[in-house]
Coordinates of C-alpha atoms in Angstrom, one line a residue:
G462 CA 64.0 -77.3 -54.1
E463 CA 67.2 -75.7 -55.3
L464 CA 68.2 -74.7 -51.7
L465 CA 67.8 -78.4 -50.7
D466 CA 69.8 -79.5 -53.6
R467 CA 72.7 -77.2 -52.6
A468 CA 72.5 -78.1 -48.9
L469 CA 72.8 -81.8 -49.8
E470 CA 76.1 -81.2 -51.6
T471 CA 77.6 -80.7 -48.2
K472 CA 79.9 -83.7 -47.3
D473 CA 79.2 -85.8 -44.2
L474 CA 75.7 -84.3 -43.7
P475 CA 74.2 -86.0 -40.6
A476 CA 71.5 -88.6 -41.2
G477 CA 68.9 -86.6 -39.3
L478 CA 69.3 -83.7 -41.6
R479 CA 69.2 -85.9 -44.7
Q480 CA 65.9 -87.4 -43.5
R481 CA 64.5 -83.9 -43.0
A482 CA 65.6 -83.0 -46.5
A483 CA 63.8 -86.1 -47.8
D484 CA 60.7 -85.1 -46.0
A485 CA 60.9 -81.6 -47.4
Y486 CA 61.2 -83.1 -50.9
M487 CA 58.0 -85.1 -50.2
L488 CA 56.2 -81.9 -49.2
L489 CA 57.4 -80.3 -52.4
G490 CA 56.0 -83.3 -54.4
Q491 CA 59.5 -84.4 -55.5
N492 CA 59.1 -88.0 -54.5
S493 CA 61.9 -89.3 -56.7
K494 CA 64.4 -87.2 -54.8
A495 CA 62.9 -88.2 -51.5
I496 CA 63.1 -91.9 -52.5
D497 CA 66.8 -91.6 -53.5
L498 CA 67.6 -90.1 -50.1
Y499 CA 65.6 -92.7 -48.2
V500 CA 67.2 -95.6 -50.2
K501 CA 70.6 -94.4 -49.2
L502 CA 69.5 -94.0 -45.6
V503 CA 68.1 -97.6 -45.5
Q504 CA 71.4 -98.9 -46.9
E505 CA 73.2 -97.1 -44.1
Y506 CA 70.7 -98.0 -41.4
P507 CA 69.0 -101.3 -42.5
Q508 CA 67.6 -101.8 -38.9
S509 CA 65.8 -98.4 -38.8
I510 CA 62.1 -99.2 -38.8
P511 CA 60.9 -95.6 -39.2
I512 CA 63.1 -95.0 -42.2
R513 CA 62.0 -98.2 -43.9
E514 CA 58.3 -97.4 -43.1
R515 CA 58.7 -94.0 -44.8
L516 CA 60.4 -95.5 -47.8
A517 CA 57.7 -98.1 -48.2
D518 CA 55.1 -95.4 -48.0
L519 CA 56.9 -93.3 -50.7
F520 CA 57.0 -96.3 -53.0
L521 CA 53.3 -96.8 -52.5
Q522 CA 52.6 -93.1 -53.3
S523 CA 54.8 -93.5 -56.5
R524 CA 52.8 -96.6 -57.4
D525 CA 55.8 -98.9 -57.3
A526 CA 54.1 -101.8 -55.7
K527 CA 57.1 -104.2 -56.1
K528 CA 59.5 -101.9 -54.2
A529 CA 56.9 -101.1 -51.6
A530 CA 56.3 -104.8 -51.0
E531 CA 60.1 -105.4 -50.5
H532 CA 60.3 -102.9 -47.7
M533 CA 57.0 -104.0 -46.1
E534 CA 58.3 -107.6 -46.0
A535 CA 61.5 -106.3 -44.4
L536 CA 59.4 -104.6 -41.7
I537 CA 57.4 -107.7 -40.8
R538 CA 60.6 -109.8 -40.8
E539 CA 61.9 -107.5 -38.1
E540 CA 58.8 -107.4 -36.0
P541 CA 56.0 -109.7 -37.4
G542 CA 53.3 -108.6 -35.0
K543 CA 53.9 -104.9 -35.0
Y544 CA 52.8 -103.9 -38.5
P545 CA 49.3 -105.2 -39.3
Q546 CA 49.0 -102.4 -41.9
A547 CA 52.0 -103.9 -43.7
Y548 CA 50.1 -107.2 -44.1
L549 CA 47.0 -105.3 -45.4
I550 CA 49.1 -103.5 -48.0
L551 CA 51.0 -106.6 -49.0
G552 CA 47.7 -108.5 -49.3
N553 CA 46.3 -105.8 -51.6
I554 CA 49.5 -105.7 -53.7
A555 CA 49.4 -109.5 -54.1
M556 CA 45.7 -109.3 -55.1
Q557 CA 46.4 -106.6 -57.8
E558 CA 49.0 -109.0 -59.2
G559 CA 46.5 -111.9 -59.2
K560 CA 48.4 -113.8 -56.5
F561 CA 45.3 -114.7 -54.5
K562 CA 46.7 -117.3 -52.2
E563 CA 49.5 -115.0 -51.2
A564 CA 47.0 -112.2 -50.7
E565 CA 44.9 -114.5 -48.5
D566 CA 47.8 -115.4 -46.3
H567 CA 48.7 -111.7 -45.7
L568 CA 45.2 -110.6 -45.2
R569 CA 44.4 -113.4 -42.7
K570 CA 47.3 -112.1 -40.6
A571 CA 46.0 -108.5 -40.8
V572 CA 42.6 -109.8 -39.6
V573 CA 44.2 -111.7 -36.7
L574 CA 46.3 -108.8 -35.6
T575 CA 43.5 -106.2 -36.0
P576 CA 40.2 -108.0 -35.4
K577 CA 38.3 -104.6 -35.2
N578 CA 39.5 -103.5 -38.7
E579 CA 36.3 -104.1 -40.7
P580 CA 37.7 -103.5 -44.2
A581 CA 40.3 -106.1 -43.7
Y582 CA 37.6 -108.8 -43.5
Y583 CA 36.2 -107.6 -46.9
D584 CA 39.7 -107.6 -48.5
L585 CA 40.3 -111.1 -47.2
A586 CA 36.9 -112.4 -48.5
V587 CA 37.6 -110.9 -51.9
A588 CA 41.0 -112.6 -52.1
Q589 CA 39.4 -115.9 -51.1
I590 CA 36.5 -115.6 -53.6
N591 CA 38.9 -114.5 -56.5
G592 CA 41.2 -117.3 -55.5
G593 CA 38.5 -120.0 -56.1
R594 CA 37.7 -120.4 -52.4
A595 CA 34.2 -118.8 -52.4
R596 CA 33.0 -121.0 -49.5
E597 CA 35.9 -119.8 -47.3
G598 CA 35.0 -116.2 -48.4
L599 CA 31.5 -116.7 -47.1
E600 CA 32.9 -117.9 -43.8
T601 CA 35.0 -114.7 -43.6
L602 CA 31.9 -112.6 -44.3
D603 CA 29.9 -114.4 -41.7
E604 CA 32.7 -113.7 -39.2
A605 CA 32.5 -110.0 -40.2
R606 CA 28.7 -110.0 -39.9
G607 CA 29.1 -111.4 -36.3
R608 CA 31.5 -108.6 -35.3
F609 CA 29.8 -105.7 -37.2
R610 CA 26.3 -104.9 -38.4
D611 CA 25.1 -106.1 -41.8
T612 CA 26.7 -103.9 -44.4
F613 CA 26.4 -103.4 -48.1
Q614 CA 29.9 -105.1 -48.4
T615 CA 29.0 -108.3 -46.5
E616 CA 25.9 -108.8 -48.6
F617 CA 27.4 -107.8 -51.9
F618 CA 30.5 -109.9 -51.6
A619 CA 28.4 -112.8 -50.3
G620 CA 26.3 -112.4 -53.5
I621 CA 29.4 -112.7 -55.6
A622 CA 30.6 -115.8 -53.6
H623 CA 27.2 -117.5 -54.1
S624 CA 27.3 -116.7 -57.8
R625 CA 30.8 -118.3 -58.1
L626 CA 29.3 -121.4 -56.4
K627 CA 26.4 -121.3 -58.8
E628 CA 24.0 -120.9 -55.9
Y629 CA 22.0 -118.3 -57.8
S630 CA 18.9 -118.1 -55.5
N631 CA 21.2 -117.3 -52.6
A632 CA 23.1 -114.8 -54.7
V633 CA 19.8 -113.0 -55.6
H634 CA 18.9 -112.9 -51.9
R635 CA 22.2 -111.4 -50.9
F636 CA 22.3 -108.9 -53.7
T637 CA 18.8 -107.8 -52.8
S638 CA 19.8 -107.3 -49.2
A639 CA 22.7 -105.2 -50.3
E640 CA 20.3 -103.1 -52.4
V641 CA 18.1 -102.5 -49.4
I642 CA 21.0 -101.5 -47.2
A643 CA 22.5 -99.2 -49.8
A644 CA 19.1 -97.6 -50.5
A645 CA 18.8 -96.7 -46.8
R646 CA 22.4 -95.7 -46.1
D647 CA 24.4 -95.0 -49.2
T648 CA 22.7 -94.8 -52.6
N649 CA 26.1 -94.1 -54.3
R650 CA 26.7 -97.9 -54.1
L651 CA 23.8 -98.6 -56.4
T652 CA 25.9 -98.3 -59.6
H653 CA 25.3 -99.7 -63.1
L654 CA 27.8 -102.5 -62.2
F655 CA 25.8 -103.4 -59.1
Y656 CA 22.5 -103.7 -61.0
F657 CA 24.3 -105.7 -63.7
Q658 CA 25.4 -108.2 -61.1
L659 CA 21.8 -108.4 -59.7
G660 CA 20.4 -108.8 -63.2
A661 CA 22.9 -111.6 -64.1
S662 CA 22.0 -113.5 -61.0
H663 CA 18.3 -113.3 -61.7
E664 CA 18.9 -114.5 -65.3
R665 CA 20.9 -117.5 -64.0
N666 CA 18.1 -118.1 -61.5
K667 CA 15.7 -118.3 -64.5
D668 CA 13.8 -115.2 -63.7
L669 CA 14.0 -113.3 -67.0
D670 CA 11.5 -110.6 -66.0
A671 CA 13.5 -109.6 -62.9
A672 CA 16.8 -109.9 -64.9
E673 CA 15.4 -107.5 -67.6
R674 CA 14.3 -105.0 -64.9
Y675 CA 17.8 -104.8 -63.4
F676 CA 19.6 -104.7 -66.7
R677 CA 17.4 -101.8 -67.6
K678 CA 18.3 -100.1 -64.3
S679 CA 22.0 -100.6 -65.1
L680 CA 21.5 -99.1 -68.6
A681 CA 19.5 -96.2 -67.2
I682 CA 22.6 -95.2 -65.2
A683 CA 25.1 -96.1 -68.0
P684 CA 23.4 -96.2 -71.4
G685 CA 26.7 -97.2 -73.1
F686 CA 27.5 -100.1 -70.8
A687 CA 28.2 -102.7 -73.4
E688 CA 28.1 -105.7 -71.1
A689 CA 24.5 -105.0 -70.1
L690 CA 23.5 -104.3 -73.6
N691 CA 24.9 -107.6 -74.8
Y692 CA 23.6 -109.6 -71.8
L693 CA 20.0 -108.4 -72.2
G694 CA 20.0 -109.0 -75.9
Y695 CA 21.6 -112.4 -75.7
M696 CA 19.2 -113.4 -72.9
W697 CA 16.3 -112.8 -75.2
A698 CA 18.1 -114.4 -78.2
E699 CA 18.8 -117.6 -76.2
A700 CA 15.2 -117.7 -75.0
G701 CA 14.0 -117.1 -78.6
I702 CA 11.9 -114.1 -77.5
R703 CA 11.8 -110.4 -78.4
L704 CA 14.4 -110.9 -81.1
K705 CA 13.7 -107.6 -82.9
E706 CA 14.4 -105.8 -79.6
A707 CA 17.5 -107.9 -78.9
L708 CA 19.1 -107.2 -82.3
P709 CA 19.8 -103.4 -81.8
L710 CA 21.0 -103.9 -78.2
I711 CA 23.6 -106.4 -79.4
E712 CA 24.5 -104.3 -82.4
K713 CA 25.2 -101.3 -80.1
A714 CA 27.4 -103.5 -77.9
V715 CA 29.4 -104.7 -80.9
E716 CA 29.7 -101.1 -82.2
L717 CA 31.2 -100.2 -78.8
E718 CA 33.5 -103.2 -78.7
P719 CA 33.9 -104.5 -82.2
K720 CA 36.5 -107.1 -81.3
N721 CA 34.7 -108.6 -78.3
A722 CA 34.2 -112.3 -79.2
A723 CA 31.3 -112.8 -76.8
F724 CA 29.4 -109.8 -78.3
L725 CA 30.1 -111.0 -81.9
D726 CA 28.8 -114.5 -80.9
S727 CA 25.6 -112.8 -79.6
L728 CA 25.1 -110.9 -82.8
A729 CA 25.6 -114.1 -84.8
W730 CA 23.2 -116.0 -82.6
V731 CA 20.4 -113.4 -82.8
H732 CA 20.6 -113.4 -86.6
F733 CA 20.4 -117.2 -86.4
K734 CA 17.4 -117.1 -84.2
L735 CA 15.8 -114.5 -86.7
G736 CA 16.1 -117.2 -89.4
D737 CA 19.1 -115.6 -91.2
P738 CA 22.0 -118.2 -91.0
K739 CA 23.9 -116.6 -93.8
E740 CA 24.2 -113.3 -91.9
A741 CA 24.8 -115.3 -88.7
M742 CA 27.8 -117.0 -90.4
V743 CA 29.4 -113.6 -91.3
W744 CA 29.4 -112.6 -87.6
M745 CA 30.3 -116.1 -86.4
K746 CA 33.5 -116.1 -88.5
K747 CA 34.5 -112.7 -86.9
C748 CA 33.7 -114.1 -83.5
I749 CA 36.0 -117.2 -83.9
E750 CA 38.7 -114.9 -85.4
H751 CA 38.7 -112.7 -82.2
S752 CA 38.3 -115.5 -79.7
A753 CA 41.4 -115.7 -77.5
E754 CA 40.7 -119.2 -76.2
P755 CA 38.6 -122.1 -77.6
D756 CA 35.1 -121.8 -76.2
P757 CA 32.6 -124.7 -76.4
T758 CA 29.5 -122.4 -76.8
L759 CA 31.1 -120.7 -79.8
F760 CA 31.7 -123.9 -81.6
D761 CA 28.3 -125.2 -80.7
H762 CA 26.8 -122.1 -82.3
L763 CA 29.1 -122.4 -85.3
G764 CA 27.8 -126.0 -85.7
D765 CA 24.2 -125.0 -85.6
I766 CA 24.7 -122.2 -88.1
H767 CA 26.6 -124.6 -90.5
A768 CA 23.8 -127.1 -90.1
A769 CA 21.2 -124.5 -91.0
L770 CA 23.2 -123.7 -94.1
G771 CA 23.3 -127.3 -95.1
N772 CA 27.0 -127.7 -94.3
L773 CA 26.6 -130.9 -92.3
K774 CA 30.3 -132.0 -92.5
E775 CA 31.4 -128.6 -91.1
A776 CA 28.7 -128.7 -88.5
A777 CA 29.9 -132.0 -87.3
G778 CA 33.5 -130.7 -87.1
A779 CA 32.4 -127.7 -85.0
W780 CA 30.3 -129.8 -82.6
K781 CA 33.2 -132.2 -82.2
K782 CA 35.5 -129.3 -81.2
S783 CA 32.9 -128.1 -78.8
I784 CA 32.7 -131.4 -76.8
E785 CA 36.5 -131.8 -76.9
I786 CA 36.6 -128.5 -75.0
E787 CA 33.7 -129.4 -72.6
P788 CA 31.6 -132.6 -72.8
S789 CA 27.9 -132.0 -73.4
S790 CA 25.2 -134.6 -73.9
P791 CA 22.9 -132.4 -76.1
I792 CA 25.8 -131.5 -78.4
E793 CA 27.0 -135.2 -78.5
T794 CA 23.5 -136.1 -79.6
K795 CA 23.6 -133.5 -82.4
L796 CA 27.1 -134.8 -83.5
K797 CA 26.0 -138.5 -83.5
D798 CA 23.0 -137.6 -85.6
A799 CA 25.1 -135.6 -88.1
E800 CA 27.7 -138.4 -88.3
K801 CA 24.9 -140.9 -88.9
R802 CA 23.4 -138.8 -91.7
L803 CA 26.9 -138.3 -93.3
S804 CA 27.7 -142.0 -93.3
S805 CA 24.3 -143.1 -94.8
P806 CA 24.3 -143.5 -98.6

């Protein structure tokens, strides 16, 4: 490193030697020095594609996505069809930043330029699904399925897409296909997160027994997975079954994430279902305190707990807030009944 530093003090050092020095810094793991050299080289030779390519790669290695994107965009401005990898990288950078439409545009170009690049289809589908275009994501996955064999990714991402579309029986079918493929080819994909997704789809498809089975598989792999602990406990609380089993599951989830509003709501709700509205109110107040955004379910639960405590006016106020956030016929019925009882002498 010191020899390179001294060599670079030489005035009017040719560009080729400076580039070799930058590459040497890369090999030594001194990326910041390599970047400084390449930035100067790009300023001197803005049309040099190899220099810009290397600089973009360095920024990616240094996790500076914004600077990497700038140089990738410069590459595709020079020769739009020559750098499909640039579109792939730009798409993934945009996806990490939550810019899903921009990600989709880049990734579609990557697919068009490299139709045999299987992972590009999955990246494109994920961008479409996360961008609220789940139906288009399914079309992309069908295109991938037509070019390549059925894979865990085609089935898993299709399951996610169907879940977003609230087509839960289709989601269960696709997740189950993914499980079969992974069991035969790559069991490492059968993670606690995978089984959680499958359990959630079964629950939404009204198959509580299957949902329990997969939530338990998730928890067997990751006993401290708070999302699964909470979901299984809340599922039972909502159904009014196995409440004494549900309570410790939710308590553990809250212990792991004491400021998680969803978990606090679950704990309030299981106490309510156990016939203890006073204890339920303690947790419901904490839930509302930690809720980042108004949630209709939380205010509905708050209304029910107030009503059980005899606080009819407060119950009506909570139900009113709930339907202001999201209209609901059952909650409107409760509100009208409460208002009628409050107005009667």
